mmCIF file of C-alpha atoms in Angstrom:
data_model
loop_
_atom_site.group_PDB
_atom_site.id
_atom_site.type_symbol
_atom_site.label_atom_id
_atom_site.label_comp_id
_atom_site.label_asym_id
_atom_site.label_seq_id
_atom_site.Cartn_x
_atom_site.Cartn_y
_atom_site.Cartn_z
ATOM 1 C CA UNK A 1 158.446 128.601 110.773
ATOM 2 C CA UNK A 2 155.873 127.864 113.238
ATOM 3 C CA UNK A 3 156.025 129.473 116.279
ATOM 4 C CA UNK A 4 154.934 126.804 118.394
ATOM 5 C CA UNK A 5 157.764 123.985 118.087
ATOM 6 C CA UNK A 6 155.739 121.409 120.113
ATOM 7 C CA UNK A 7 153.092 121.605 117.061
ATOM 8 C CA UNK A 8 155.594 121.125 114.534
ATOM 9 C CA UNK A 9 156.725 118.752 111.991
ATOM 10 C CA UNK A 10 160.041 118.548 110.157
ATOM 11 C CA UNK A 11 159.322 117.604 105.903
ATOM 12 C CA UNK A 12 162.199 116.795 103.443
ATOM 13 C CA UNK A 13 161.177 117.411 99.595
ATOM 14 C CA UNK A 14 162.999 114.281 98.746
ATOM 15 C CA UNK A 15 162.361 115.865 95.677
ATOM 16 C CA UNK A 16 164.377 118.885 96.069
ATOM 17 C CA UNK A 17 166.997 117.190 98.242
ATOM 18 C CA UNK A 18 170.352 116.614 96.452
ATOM 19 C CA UNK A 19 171.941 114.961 99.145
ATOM 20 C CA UNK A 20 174.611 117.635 100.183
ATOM 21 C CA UNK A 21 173.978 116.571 103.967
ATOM 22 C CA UNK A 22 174.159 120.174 105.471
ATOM 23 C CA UNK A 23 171.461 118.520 107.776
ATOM 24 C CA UNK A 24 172.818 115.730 109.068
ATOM 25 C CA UNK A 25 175.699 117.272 109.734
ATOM 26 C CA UNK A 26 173.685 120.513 111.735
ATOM 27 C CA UNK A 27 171.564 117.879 113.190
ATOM 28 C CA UNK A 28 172.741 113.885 113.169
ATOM 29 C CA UNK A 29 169.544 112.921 115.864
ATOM 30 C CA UNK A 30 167.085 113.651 113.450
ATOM 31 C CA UNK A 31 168.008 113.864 110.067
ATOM 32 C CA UNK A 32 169.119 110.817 107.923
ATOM 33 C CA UNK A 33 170.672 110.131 104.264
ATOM 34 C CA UNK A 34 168.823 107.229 102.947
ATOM 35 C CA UNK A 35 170.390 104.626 100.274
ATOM 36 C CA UNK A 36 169.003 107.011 97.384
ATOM 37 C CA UNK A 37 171.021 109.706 98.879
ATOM 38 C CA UNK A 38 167.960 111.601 99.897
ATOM 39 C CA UNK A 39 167.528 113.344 103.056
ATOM 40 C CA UNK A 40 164.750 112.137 105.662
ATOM 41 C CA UNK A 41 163.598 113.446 109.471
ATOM 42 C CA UNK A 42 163.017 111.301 112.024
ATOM 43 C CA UNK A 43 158.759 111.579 113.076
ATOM 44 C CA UNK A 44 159.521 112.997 116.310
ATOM 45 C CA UNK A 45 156.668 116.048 116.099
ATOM 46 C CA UNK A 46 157.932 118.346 118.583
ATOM 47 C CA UNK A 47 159.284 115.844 120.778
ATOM 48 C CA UNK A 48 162.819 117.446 120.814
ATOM 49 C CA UNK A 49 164.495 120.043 123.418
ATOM 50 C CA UNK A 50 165.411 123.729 122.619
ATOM 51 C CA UNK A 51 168.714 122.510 121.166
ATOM 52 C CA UNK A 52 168.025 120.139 118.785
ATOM 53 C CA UNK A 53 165.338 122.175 117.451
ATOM 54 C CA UNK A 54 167.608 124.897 117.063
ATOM 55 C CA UNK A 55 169.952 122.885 115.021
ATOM 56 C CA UNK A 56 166.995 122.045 113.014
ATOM 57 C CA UNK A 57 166.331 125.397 112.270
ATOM 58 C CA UNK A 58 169.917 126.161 111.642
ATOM 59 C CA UNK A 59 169.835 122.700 108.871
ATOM 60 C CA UNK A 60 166.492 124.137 107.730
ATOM 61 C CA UNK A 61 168.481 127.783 107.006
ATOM 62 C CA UNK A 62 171.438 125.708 105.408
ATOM 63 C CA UNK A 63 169.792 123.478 102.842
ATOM 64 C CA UNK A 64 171.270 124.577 99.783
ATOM 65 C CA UNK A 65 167.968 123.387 97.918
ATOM 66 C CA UNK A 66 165.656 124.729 100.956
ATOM 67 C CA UNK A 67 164.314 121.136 100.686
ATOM 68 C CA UNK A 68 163.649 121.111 104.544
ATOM 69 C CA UNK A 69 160.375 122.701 105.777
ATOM 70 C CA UNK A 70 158.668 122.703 109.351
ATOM 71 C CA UNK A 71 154.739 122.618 109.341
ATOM 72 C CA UNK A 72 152.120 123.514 112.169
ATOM 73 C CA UNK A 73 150.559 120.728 112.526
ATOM 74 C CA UNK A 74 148.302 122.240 115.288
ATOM 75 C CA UNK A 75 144.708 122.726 114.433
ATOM 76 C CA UNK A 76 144.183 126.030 116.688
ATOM 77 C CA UNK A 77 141.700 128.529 115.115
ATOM 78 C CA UNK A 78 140.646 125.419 112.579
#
């Protein structure tokens, strides 16, 4: 996981993603089940406070496909 949260973006594999909802349930504000039954993040990028990103990291842990990923998306040392 990137260390820097502020330069980080929350990814579902909709792909992987069996719709179990371990996510929304860890974290309602930024995860969503669409009409497919597939998990999606809200685009926030490191827009969140210390709590809600630890709840993302906890539905990140708890994905029973590991469908969730955070990214850097910061270009340092690029």
């Amino acid at each position: 996981m990137p260390e820097d949260i502020s330069a980080a973006r929350v990814q579902v594999d909709a792909g992987l993603c069996e719709g179990h909802a371990l996510c929304i349930q860890l974290a309602p504000e930024v995860f969503d089940l669409s009409d497919d039954e597939v998990a999606g993040a809200a685009p926030v990028d490191g827009q969140w406070d210390q709590g809600t990103w630890d709840n993302v990291k906890s539905a990140v842990d708890a994905c029973p496909r590991q469908a969730i990923s955070l990214l850097n998306t910061s270009t340092k040392g690029q």
